[in-house]
Coordinates of C-alpha atoms in Angstrom, one line a residue:
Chain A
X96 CA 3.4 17.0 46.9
X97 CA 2.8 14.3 44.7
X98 CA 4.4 14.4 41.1
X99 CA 2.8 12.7 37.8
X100 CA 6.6 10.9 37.7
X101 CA 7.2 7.8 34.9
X102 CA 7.2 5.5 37.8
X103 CA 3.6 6.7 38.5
X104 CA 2.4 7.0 34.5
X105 CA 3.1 3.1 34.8
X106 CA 1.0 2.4 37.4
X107 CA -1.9 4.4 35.7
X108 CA -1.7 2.2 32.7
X109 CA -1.2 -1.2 34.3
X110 CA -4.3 -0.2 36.4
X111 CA -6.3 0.9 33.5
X112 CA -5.8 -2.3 31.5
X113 CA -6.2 -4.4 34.5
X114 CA -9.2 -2.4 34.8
X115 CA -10.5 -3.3 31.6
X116 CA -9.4 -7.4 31.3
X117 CA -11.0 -7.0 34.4
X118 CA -14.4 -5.8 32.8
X119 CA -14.1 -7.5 29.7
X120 CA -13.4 -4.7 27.5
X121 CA -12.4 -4.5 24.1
X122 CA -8.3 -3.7 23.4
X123 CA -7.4 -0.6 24.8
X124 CA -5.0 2.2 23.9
X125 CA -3.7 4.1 27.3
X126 CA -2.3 7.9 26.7
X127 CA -0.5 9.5 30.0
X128 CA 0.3 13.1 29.4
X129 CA 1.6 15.8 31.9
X130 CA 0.3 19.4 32.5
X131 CA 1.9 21.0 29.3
X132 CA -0.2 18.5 27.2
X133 CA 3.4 16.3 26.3
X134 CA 3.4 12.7 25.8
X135 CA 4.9 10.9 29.2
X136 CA 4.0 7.5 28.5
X137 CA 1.6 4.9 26.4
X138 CA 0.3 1.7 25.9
X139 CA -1.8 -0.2 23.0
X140 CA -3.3 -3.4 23.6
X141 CA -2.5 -6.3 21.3
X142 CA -5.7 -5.8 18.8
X143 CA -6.4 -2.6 18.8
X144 CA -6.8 -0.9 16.1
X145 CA -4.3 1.8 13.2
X146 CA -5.0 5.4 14.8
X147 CA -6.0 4.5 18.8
X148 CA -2.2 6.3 20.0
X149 CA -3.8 9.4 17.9
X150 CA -7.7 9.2 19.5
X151 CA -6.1 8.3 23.3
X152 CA -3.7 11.4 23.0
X153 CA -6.4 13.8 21.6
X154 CA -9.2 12.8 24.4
X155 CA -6.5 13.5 27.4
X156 CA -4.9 17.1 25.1
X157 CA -8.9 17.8 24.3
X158 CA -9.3 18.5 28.3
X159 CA -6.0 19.9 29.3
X160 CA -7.1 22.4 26.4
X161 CA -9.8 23.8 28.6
X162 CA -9.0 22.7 31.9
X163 CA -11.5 19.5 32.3
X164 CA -12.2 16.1 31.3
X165 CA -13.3 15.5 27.9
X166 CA -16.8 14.7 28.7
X167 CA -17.5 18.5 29.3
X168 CA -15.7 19.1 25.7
X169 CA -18.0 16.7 24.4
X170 CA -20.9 18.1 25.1
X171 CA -19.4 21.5 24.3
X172 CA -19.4 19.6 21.1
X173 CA -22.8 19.1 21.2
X174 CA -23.9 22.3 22.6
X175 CA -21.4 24.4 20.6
X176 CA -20.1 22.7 18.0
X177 CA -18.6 25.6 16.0
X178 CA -16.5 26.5 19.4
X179 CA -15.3 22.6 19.7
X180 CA -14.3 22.5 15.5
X181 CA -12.5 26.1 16.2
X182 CA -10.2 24.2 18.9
X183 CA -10.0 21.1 17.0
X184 CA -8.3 23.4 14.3
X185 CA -6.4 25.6 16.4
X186 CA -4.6 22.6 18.5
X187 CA -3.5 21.1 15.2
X188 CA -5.8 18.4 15.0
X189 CA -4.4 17.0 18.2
X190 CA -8.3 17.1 20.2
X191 CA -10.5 14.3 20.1
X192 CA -13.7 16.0 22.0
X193 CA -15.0 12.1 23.2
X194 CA -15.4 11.0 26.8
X195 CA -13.0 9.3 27.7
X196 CA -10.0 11.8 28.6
X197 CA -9.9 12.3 32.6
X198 CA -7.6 15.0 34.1
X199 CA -5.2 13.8 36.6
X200 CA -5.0 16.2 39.8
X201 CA -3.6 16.4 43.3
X202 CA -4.7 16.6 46.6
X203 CA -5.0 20.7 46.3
X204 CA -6.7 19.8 43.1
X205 CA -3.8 21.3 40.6
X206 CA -4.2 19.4 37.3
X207 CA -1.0 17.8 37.2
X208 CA -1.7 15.9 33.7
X209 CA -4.7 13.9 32.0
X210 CA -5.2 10.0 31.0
X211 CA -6.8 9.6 27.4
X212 CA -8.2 6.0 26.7
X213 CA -9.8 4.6 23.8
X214 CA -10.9 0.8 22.6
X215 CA -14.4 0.2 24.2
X216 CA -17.1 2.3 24.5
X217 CA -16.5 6.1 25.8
X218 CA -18.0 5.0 29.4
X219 CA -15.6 2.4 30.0
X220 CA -12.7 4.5 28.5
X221 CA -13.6 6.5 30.9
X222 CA -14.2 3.9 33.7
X223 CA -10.8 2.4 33.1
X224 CA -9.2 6.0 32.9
X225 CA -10.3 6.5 36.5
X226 CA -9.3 3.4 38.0
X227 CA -5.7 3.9 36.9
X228 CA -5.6 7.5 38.2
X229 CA -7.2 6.2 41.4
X230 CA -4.9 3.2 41.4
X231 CA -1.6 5.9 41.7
X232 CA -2.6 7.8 44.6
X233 CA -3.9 10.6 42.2
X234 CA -7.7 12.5 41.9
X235 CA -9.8 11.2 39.0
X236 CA -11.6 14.3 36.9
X237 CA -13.7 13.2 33.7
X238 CA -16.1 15.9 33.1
X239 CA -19.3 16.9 32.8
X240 CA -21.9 16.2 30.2
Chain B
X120 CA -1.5 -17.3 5.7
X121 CA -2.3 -15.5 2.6
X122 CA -0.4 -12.1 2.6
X123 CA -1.2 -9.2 0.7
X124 CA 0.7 -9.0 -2.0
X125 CA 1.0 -6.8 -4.9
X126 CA -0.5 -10.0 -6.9
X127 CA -3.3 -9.7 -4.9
X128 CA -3.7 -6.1 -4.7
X129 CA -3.6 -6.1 -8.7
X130 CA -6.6 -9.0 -8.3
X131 CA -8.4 -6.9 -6.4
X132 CA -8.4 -3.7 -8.4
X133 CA -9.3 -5.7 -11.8
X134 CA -12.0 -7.5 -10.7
X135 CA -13.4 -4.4 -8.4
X136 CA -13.2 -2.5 -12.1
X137 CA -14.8 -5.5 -13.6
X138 CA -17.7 -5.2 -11.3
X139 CA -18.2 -2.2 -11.9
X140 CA -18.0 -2.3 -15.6
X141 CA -20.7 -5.0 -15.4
X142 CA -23.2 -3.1 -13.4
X143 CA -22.7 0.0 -15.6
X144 CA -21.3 1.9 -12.7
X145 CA -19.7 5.3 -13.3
X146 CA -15.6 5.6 -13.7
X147 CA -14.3 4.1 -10.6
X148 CA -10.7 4.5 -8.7
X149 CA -9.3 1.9 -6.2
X150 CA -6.9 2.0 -3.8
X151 CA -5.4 -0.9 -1.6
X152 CA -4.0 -0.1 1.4
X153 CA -1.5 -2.3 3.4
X154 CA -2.7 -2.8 7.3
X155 CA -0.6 -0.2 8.1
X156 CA -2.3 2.4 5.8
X157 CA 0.0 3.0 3.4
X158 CA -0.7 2.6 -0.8
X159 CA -0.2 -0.7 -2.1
X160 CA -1.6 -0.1 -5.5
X161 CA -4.2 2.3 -7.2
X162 CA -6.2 2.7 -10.0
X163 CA -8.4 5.4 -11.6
X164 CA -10.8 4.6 -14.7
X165 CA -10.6 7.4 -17.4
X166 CA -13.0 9.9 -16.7
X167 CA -12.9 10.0 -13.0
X168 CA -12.5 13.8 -11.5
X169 CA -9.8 15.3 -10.1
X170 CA -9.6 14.4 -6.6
X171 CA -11.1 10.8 -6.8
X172 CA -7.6 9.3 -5.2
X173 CA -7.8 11.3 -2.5
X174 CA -11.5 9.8 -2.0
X175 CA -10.9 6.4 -2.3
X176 CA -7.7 6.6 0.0
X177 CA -9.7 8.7 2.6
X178 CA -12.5 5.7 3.0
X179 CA -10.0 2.6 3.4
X180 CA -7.5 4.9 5.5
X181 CA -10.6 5.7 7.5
X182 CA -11.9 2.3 8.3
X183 CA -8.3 1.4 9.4
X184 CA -8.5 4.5 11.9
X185 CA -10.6 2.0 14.6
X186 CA -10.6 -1.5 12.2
X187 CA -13.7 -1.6 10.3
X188 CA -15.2 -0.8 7.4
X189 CA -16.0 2.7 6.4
X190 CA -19.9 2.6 6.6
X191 CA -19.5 2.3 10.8
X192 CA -17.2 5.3 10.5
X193 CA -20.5 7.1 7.8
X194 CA -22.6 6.0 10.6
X195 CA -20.4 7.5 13.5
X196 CA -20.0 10.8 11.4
X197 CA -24.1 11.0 11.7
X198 CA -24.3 9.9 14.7
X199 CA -21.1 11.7 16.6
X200 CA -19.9 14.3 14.3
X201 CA -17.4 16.3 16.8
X202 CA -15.8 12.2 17.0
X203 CA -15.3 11.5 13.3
X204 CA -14.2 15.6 12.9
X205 CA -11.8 15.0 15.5
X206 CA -10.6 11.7 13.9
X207 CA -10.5 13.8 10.4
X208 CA -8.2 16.3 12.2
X209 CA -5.8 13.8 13.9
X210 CA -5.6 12.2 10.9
X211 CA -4.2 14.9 8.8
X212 CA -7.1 15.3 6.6
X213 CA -6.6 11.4 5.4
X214 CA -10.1 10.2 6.9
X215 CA -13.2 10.1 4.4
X216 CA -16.1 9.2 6.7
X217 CA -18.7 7.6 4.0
X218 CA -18.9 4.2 2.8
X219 CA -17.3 2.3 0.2
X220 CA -14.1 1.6 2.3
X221 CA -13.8 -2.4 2.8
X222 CA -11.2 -3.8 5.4
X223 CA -9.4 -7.1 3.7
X224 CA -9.2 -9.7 6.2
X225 CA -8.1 -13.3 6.0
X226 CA -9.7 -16.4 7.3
X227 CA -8.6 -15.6 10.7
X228 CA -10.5 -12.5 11.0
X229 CA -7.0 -10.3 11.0
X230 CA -6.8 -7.2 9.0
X231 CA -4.3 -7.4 6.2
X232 CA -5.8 -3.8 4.8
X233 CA -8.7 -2.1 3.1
X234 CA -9.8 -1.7 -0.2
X235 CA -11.6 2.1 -0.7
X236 CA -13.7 3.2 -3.9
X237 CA -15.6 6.0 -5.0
X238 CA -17.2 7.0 -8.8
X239 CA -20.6 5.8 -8.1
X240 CA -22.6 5.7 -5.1
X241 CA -21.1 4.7 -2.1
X242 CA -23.1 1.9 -2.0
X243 CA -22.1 0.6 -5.3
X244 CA -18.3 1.6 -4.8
X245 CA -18.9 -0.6 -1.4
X246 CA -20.1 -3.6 -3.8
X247 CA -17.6 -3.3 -6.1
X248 CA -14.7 -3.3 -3.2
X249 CA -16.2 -6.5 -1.6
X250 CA -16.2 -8.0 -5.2
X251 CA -12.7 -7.3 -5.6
X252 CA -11.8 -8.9 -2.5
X253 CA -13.7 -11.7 -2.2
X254 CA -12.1 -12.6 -6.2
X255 CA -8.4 -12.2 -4.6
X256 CA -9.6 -15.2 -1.9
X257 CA -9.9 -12.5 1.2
X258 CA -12.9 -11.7 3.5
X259 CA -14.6 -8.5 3.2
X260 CA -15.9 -6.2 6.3
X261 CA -17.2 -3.1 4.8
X262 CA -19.0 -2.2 8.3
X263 CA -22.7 -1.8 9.8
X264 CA -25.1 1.2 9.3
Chain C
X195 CA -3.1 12.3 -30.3
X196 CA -2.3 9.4 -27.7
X197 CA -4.2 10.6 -24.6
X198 CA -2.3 9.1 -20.5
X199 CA -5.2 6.6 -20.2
X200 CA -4.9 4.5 -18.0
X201 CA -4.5 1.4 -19.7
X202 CA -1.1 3.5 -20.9
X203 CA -1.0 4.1 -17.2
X204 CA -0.9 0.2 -16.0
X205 CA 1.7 -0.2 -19.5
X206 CA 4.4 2.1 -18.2
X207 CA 4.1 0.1 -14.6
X208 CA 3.7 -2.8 -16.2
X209 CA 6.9 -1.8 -18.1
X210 CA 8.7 -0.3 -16.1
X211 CA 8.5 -3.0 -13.0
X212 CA 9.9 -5.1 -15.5
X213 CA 12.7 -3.6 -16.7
X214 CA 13.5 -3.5 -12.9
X215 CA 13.6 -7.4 -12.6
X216 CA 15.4 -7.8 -15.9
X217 CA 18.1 -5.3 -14.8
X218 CA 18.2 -7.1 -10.7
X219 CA 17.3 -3.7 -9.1
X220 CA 16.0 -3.9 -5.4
X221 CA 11.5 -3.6 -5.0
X222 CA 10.2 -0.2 -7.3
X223 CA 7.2 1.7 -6.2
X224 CA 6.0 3.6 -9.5
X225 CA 3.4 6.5 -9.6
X226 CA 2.1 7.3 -12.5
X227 CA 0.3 11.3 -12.5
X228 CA -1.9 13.2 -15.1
X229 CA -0.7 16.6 -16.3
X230 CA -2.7 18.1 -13.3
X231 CA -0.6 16.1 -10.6
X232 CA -3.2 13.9 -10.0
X233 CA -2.8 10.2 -9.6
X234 CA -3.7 8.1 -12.1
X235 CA -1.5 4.7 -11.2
X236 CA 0.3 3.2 -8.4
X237 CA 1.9 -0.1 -7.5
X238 CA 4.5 -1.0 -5.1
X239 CA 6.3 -3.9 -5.4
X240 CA 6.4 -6.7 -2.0
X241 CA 9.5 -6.1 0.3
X242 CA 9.2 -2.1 -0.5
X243 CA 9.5 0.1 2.7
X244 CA 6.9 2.1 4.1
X245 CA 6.7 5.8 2.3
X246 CA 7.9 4.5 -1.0
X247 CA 4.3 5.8 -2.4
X248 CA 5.2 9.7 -0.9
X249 CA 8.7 9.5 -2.6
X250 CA 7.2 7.9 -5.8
X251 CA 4.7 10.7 -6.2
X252 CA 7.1 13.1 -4.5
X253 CA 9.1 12.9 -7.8
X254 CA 6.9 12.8 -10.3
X255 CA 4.6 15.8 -8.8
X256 CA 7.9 18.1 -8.3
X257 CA 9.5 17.4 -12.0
X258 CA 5.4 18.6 -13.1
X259 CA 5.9 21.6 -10.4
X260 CA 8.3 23.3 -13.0
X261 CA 7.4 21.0 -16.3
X262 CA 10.8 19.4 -16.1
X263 CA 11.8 15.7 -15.2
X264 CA 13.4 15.8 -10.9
X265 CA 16.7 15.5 -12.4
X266 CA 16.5 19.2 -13.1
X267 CA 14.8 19.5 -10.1
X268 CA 17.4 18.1 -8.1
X269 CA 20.2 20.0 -9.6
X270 CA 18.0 23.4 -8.2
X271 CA 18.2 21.9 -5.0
X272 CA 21.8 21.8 -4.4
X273 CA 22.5 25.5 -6.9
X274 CA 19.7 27.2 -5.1
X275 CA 18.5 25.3 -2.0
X276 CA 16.4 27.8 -0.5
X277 CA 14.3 27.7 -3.8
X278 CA 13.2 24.1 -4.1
X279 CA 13.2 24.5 -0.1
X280 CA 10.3 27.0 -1.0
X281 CA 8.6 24.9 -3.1
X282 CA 8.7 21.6 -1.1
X283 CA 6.6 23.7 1.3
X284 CA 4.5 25.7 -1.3
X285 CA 3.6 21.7 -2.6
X286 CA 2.8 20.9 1.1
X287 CA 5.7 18.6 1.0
X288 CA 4.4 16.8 -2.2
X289 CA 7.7 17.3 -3.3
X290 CA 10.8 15.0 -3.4
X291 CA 13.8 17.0 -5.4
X292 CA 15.8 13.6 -6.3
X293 CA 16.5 12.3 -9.7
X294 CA 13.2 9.7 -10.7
X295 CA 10.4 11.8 -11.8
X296 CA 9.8 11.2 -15.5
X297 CA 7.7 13.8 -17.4
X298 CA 5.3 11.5 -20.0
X299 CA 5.1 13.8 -23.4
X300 CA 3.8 13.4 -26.6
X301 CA 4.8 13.4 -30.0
X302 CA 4.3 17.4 -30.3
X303 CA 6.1 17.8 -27.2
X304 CA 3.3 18.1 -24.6
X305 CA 3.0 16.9 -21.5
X306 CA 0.9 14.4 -20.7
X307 CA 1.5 13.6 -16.9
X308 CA 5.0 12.2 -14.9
X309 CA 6.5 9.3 -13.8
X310 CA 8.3 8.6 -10.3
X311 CA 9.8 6.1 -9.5
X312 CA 12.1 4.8 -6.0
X313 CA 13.5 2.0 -4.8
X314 CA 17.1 2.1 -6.5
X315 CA 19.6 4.5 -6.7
X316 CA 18.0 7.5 -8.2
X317 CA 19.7 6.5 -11.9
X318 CA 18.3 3.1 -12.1
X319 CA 15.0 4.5 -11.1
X320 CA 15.0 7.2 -14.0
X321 CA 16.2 4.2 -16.4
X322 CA 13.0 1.8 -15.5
X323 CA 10.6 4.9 -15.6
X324 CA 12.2 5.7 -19.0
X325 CA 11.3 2.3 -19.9
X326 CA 7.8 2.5 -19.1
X327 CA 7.3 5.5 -20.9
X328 CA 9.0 4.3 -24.0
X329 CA 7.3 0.8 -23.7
X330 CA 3.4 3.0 -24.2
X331 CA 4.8 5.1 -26.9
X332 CA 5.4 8.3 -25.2
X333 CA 8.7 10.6 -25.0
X334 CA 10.3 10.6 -21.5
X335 CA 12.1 13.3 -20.1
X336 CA 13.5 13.1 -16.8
X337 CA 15.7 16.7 -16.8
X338 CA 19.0 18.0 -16.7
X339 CA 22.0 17.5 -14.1
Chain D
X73 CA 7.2 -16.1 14.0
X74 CA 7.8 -13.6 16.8
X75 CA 5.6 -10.8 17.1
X76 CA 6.0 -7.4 18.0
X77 CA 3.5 -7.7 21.0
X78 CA 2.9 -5.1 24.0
X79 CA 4.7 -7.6 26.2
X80 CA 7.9 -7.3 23.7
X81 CA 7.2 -3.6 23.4
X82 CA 7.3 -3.1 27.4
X83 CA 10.7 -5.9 27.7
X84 CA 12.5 -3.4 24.7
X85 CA 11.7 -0.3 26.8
X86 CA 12.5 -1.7 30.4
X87 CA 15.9 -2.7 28.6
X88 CA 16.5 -0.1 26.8
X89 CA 16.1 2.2 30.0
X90 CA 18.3 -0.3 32.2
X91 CA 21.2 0.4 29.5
X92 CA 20.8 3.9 30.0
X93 CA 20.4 3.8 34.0
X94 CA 23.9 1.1 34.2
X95 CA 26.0 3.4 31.5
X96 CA 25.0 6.9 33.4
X97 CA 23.5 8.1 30.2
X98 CA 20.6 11.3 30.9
X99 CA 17.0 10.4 30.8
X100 CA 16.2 8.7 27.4
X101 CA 12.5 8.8 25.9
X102 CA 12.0 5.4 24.3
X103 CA 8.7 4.8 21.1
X104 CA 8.4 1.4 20.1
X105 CA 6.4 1.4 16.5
X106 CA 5.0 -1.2 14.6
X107 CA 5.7 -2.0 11.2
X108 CA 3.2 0.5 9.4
X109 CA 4.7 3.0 11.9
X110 CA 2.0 3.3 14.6
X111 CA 3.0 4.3 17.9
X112 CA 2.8 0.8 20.7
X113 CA 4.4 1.9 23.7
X114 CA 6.3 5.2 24.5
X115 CA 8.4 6.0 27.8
X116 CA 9.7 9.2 29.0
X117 CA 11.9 8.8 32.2
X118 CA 12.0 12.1 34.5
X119 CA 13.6 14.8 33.6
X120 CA 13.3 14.7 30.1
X121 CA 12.7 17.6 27.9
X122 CA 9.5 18.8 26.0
X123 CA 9.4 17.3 22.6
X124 CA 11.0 14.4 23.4
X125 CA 8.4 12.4 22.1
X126 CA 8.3 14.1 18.8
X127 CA 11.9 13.5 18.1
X128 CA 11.7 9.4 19.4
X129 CA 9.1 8.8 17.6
X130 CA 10.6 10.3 14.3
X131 CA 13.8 9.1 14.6
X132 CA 11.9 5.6 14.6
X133 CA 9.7 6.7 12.1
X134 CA 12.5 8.5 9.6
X135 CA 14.0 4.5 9.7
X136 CA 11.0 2.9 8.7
X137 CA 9.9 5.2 5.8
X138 CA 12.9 4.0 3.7
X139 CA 13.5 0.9 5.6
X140 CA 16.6 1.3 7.2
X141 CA 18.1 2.9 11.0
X142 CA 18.1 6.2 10.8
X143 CA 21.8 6.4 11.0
X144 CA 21.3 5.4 7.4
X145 CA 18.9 8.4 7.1
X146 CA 20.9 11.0 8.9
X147 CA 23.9 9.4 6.1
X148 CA 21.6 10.8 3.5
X149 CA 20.9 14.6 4.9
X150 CA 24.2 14.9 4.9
X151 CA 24.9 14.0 1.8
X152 CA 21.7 15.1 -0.3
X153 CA 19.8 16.9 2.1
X154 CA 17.4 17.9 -0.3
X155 CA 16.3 14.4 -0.3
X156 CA 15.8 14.3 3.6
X157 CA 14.1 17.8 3.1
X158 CA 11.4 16.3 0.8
X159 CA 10.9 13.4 3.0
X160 CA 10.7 14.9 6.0
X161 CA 7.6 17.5 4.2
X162 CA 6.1 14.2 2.9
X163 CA 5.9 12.5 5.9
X164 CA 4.1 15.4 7.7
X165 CA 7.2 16.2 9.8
X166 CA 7.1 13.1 11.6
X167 CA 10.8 12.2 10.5
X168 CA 13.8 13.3 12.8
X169 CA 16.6 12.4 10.1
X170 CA 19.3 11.3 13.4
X171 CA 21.0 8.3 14.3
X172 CA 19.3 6.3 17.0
X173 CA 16.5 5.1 15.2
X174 CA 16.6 1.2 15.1
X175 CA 14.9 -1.5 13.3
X176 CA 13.4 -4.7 14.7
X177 CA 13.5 -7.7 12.7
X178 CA 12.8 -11.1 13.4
X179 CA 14.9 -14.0 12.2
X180 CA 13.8 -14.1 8.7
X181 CA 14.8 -10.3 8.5
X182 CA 11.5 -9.0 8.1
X183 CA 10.9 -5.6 9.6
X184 CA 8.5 -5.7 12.6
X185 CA 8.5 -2.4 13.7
X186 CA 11.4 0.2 15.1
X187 CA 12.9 1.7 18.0
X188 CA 13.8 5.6 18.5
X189 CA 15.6 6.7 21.6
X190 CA 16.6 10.5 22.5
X191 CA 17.7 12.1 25.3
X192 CA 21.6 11.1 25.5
X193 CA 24.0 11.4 22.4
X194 CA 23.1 9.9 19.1
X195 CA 25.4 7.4 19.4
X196 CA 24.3 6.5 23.2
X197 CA 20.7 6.7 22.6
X198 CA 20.9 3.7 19.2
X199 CA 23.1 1.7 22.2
X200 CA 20.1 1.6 24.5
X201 CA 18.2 0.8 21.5
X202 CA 19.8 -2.2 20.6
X203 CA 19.8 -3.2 24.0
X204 CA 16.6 -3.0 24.7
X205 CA 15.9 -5.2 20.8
X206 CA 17.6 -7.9 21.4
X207 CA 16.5 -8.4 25.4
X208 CA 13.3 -8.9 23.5
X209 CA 15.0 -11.6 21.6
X210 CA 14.9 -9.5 17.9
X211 CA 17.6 -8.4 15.9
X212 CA 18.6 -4.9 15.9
X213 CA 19.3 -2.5 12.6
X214 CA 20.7 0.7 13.4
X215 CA 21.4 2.0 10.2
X216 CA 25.3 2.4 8.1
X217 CA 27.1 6.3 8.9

């Protein structure tokens, strides 16, 4: 079974970016992490701006919090905001509930990490997020809204 | 390419006091913030409450966060409140979303820092930081409503 | 009876940086805090690293924790570690236990706020806030070793 | 002048992780951060433990708060560890006071950002850090024991 390896975090963020020169999106910030919501790998566009590592990480740790992409914790947001600020505290300040963060998962579905991306608008965060998972062989999961 | 120095910095603060000494605005305190966030120089008017530096170095820090002025990030709090209370969060408490925090950028459009006030209303601290920068020879970006 | 104003406040800086120059020590940072451990003053001179401003304040805010000048508060730390440990996270790390912090205190023996000071050794630090203090009329008092 | 772009980021950590690979050292985790101590590019090669982000990036980030490798800082916990105490509270825990830490300055020694490796000994990991510096064409500071 496929494994969320460094060799395949790179290909998710050269895909992503490519993705977005591709689209003509702003700078973006590209956050890989694996299963136990730990850092594998990251990249920030010449550009962008002071705290995008911080908003990339907490959109792909926001849905490995709950088990989806961060679109369904944004409208949990919306819907239930006093639930979303309760897990913004509890993770330490490390969830950003914005579109944007898309699970990474395998063929059986397991989650076997999330991509976080932030620099244009949530859509195409979320647009570029998929491409790269897509781009590695992986199954793209953003969430509901 | 004009740097910001602690010259500079010092410019800013005294004519950002001057302003608001000459519109009969309440005690004011300024920070100046380097691009990377961190203080450069501060100054509180006697009179000012207790937590006033924490203010004015929440509103620069927090239009740094995604490069602009604070009065987008005022606007995104309305707007998107789970964002900016995520933002808040990651941030370690350091983000004041309300205007009044001015990004200092030179004649090629690069950020070199932010100037944040607070004492009066936000829109007069927000006219007081642009007139602090604009006397130190920088360009002011204090963001769209 | 002399009040910390702050145009005492941008004296003892003003002071102080220069008895830094004079003497040929490396870039100061000086904070200058009210009796409540609020900032009142900051500027940090070009070529100074990145948390000078947290060590500045650091030392100035833990010589106020116990109404002493750091010194003092520095000879705690290596007689009784595990109580200034304590208070570094009582302070939420708003303290730095190193020689540099400065209490500001009037003619009746009051005290009127701190100084901190870094960029030197921790001696030549204590001398230019010493300066600054002196230079606005106030007694300084930067503890026992 | 040079700048610290996400091409030079990606050349440090592709050298830095070629070092490691050629001497048999065990996986390394590799931050590159800019000067104000934001996070540009992170790698984590297979195998690597949990927090190994956490402890690259402060090892960077320790450097950069007083301007210096963190060999330098790890000099100073030893010596006056209630220093390093205080700065590691002031910082927000985001300094890891070890060797292997390592500036990146351009020809004009100005800092443009740092390096923090972990995974192999302290000594090992500042090696693959300087490697991977000057294959970017910068000059590496690791800091005086």
């Amino acid at each position: 079974m496929a494994q969320l390896t460094l060799s395949k975090a790179n290909t998710i963020i050269k895909a992503a970016l490519a993705k977005g020169t591709e689209a003509g999106m702003r700078p973006l910030s590209v956050a890989v992490l694996d299963a136990g919501g730990h850092l594998k790998a990251f990249q920030k566009q010449d550009g962008a701006s002071m705290l995008r590592f911080e908003i990339a990480f907490g959109k792909a740790f926001g849905g490995l919090t709950i088990g989806t992409g961060s679109r369904t914790v944004e409208k949990f947001a919306k819907d239930r905001p006093h639930f979303v600020e309760g897990l913004v505290a509890a993770s330490g300040g490390r969830v950003i509930p914005v579109a944007g963060g898309v699970l990474i998962k395998n063929a059986k579905g397991e989650i076997l990490g999330a991509v976080g991306i932030t620099g244009d608008t949530s859509d195409n965060d979320e647009i570029a997020a998929i491409a790269g998972i897509e781009a590695a062989g992986f199954t793209a999961d953003g969430g509901q809204s």
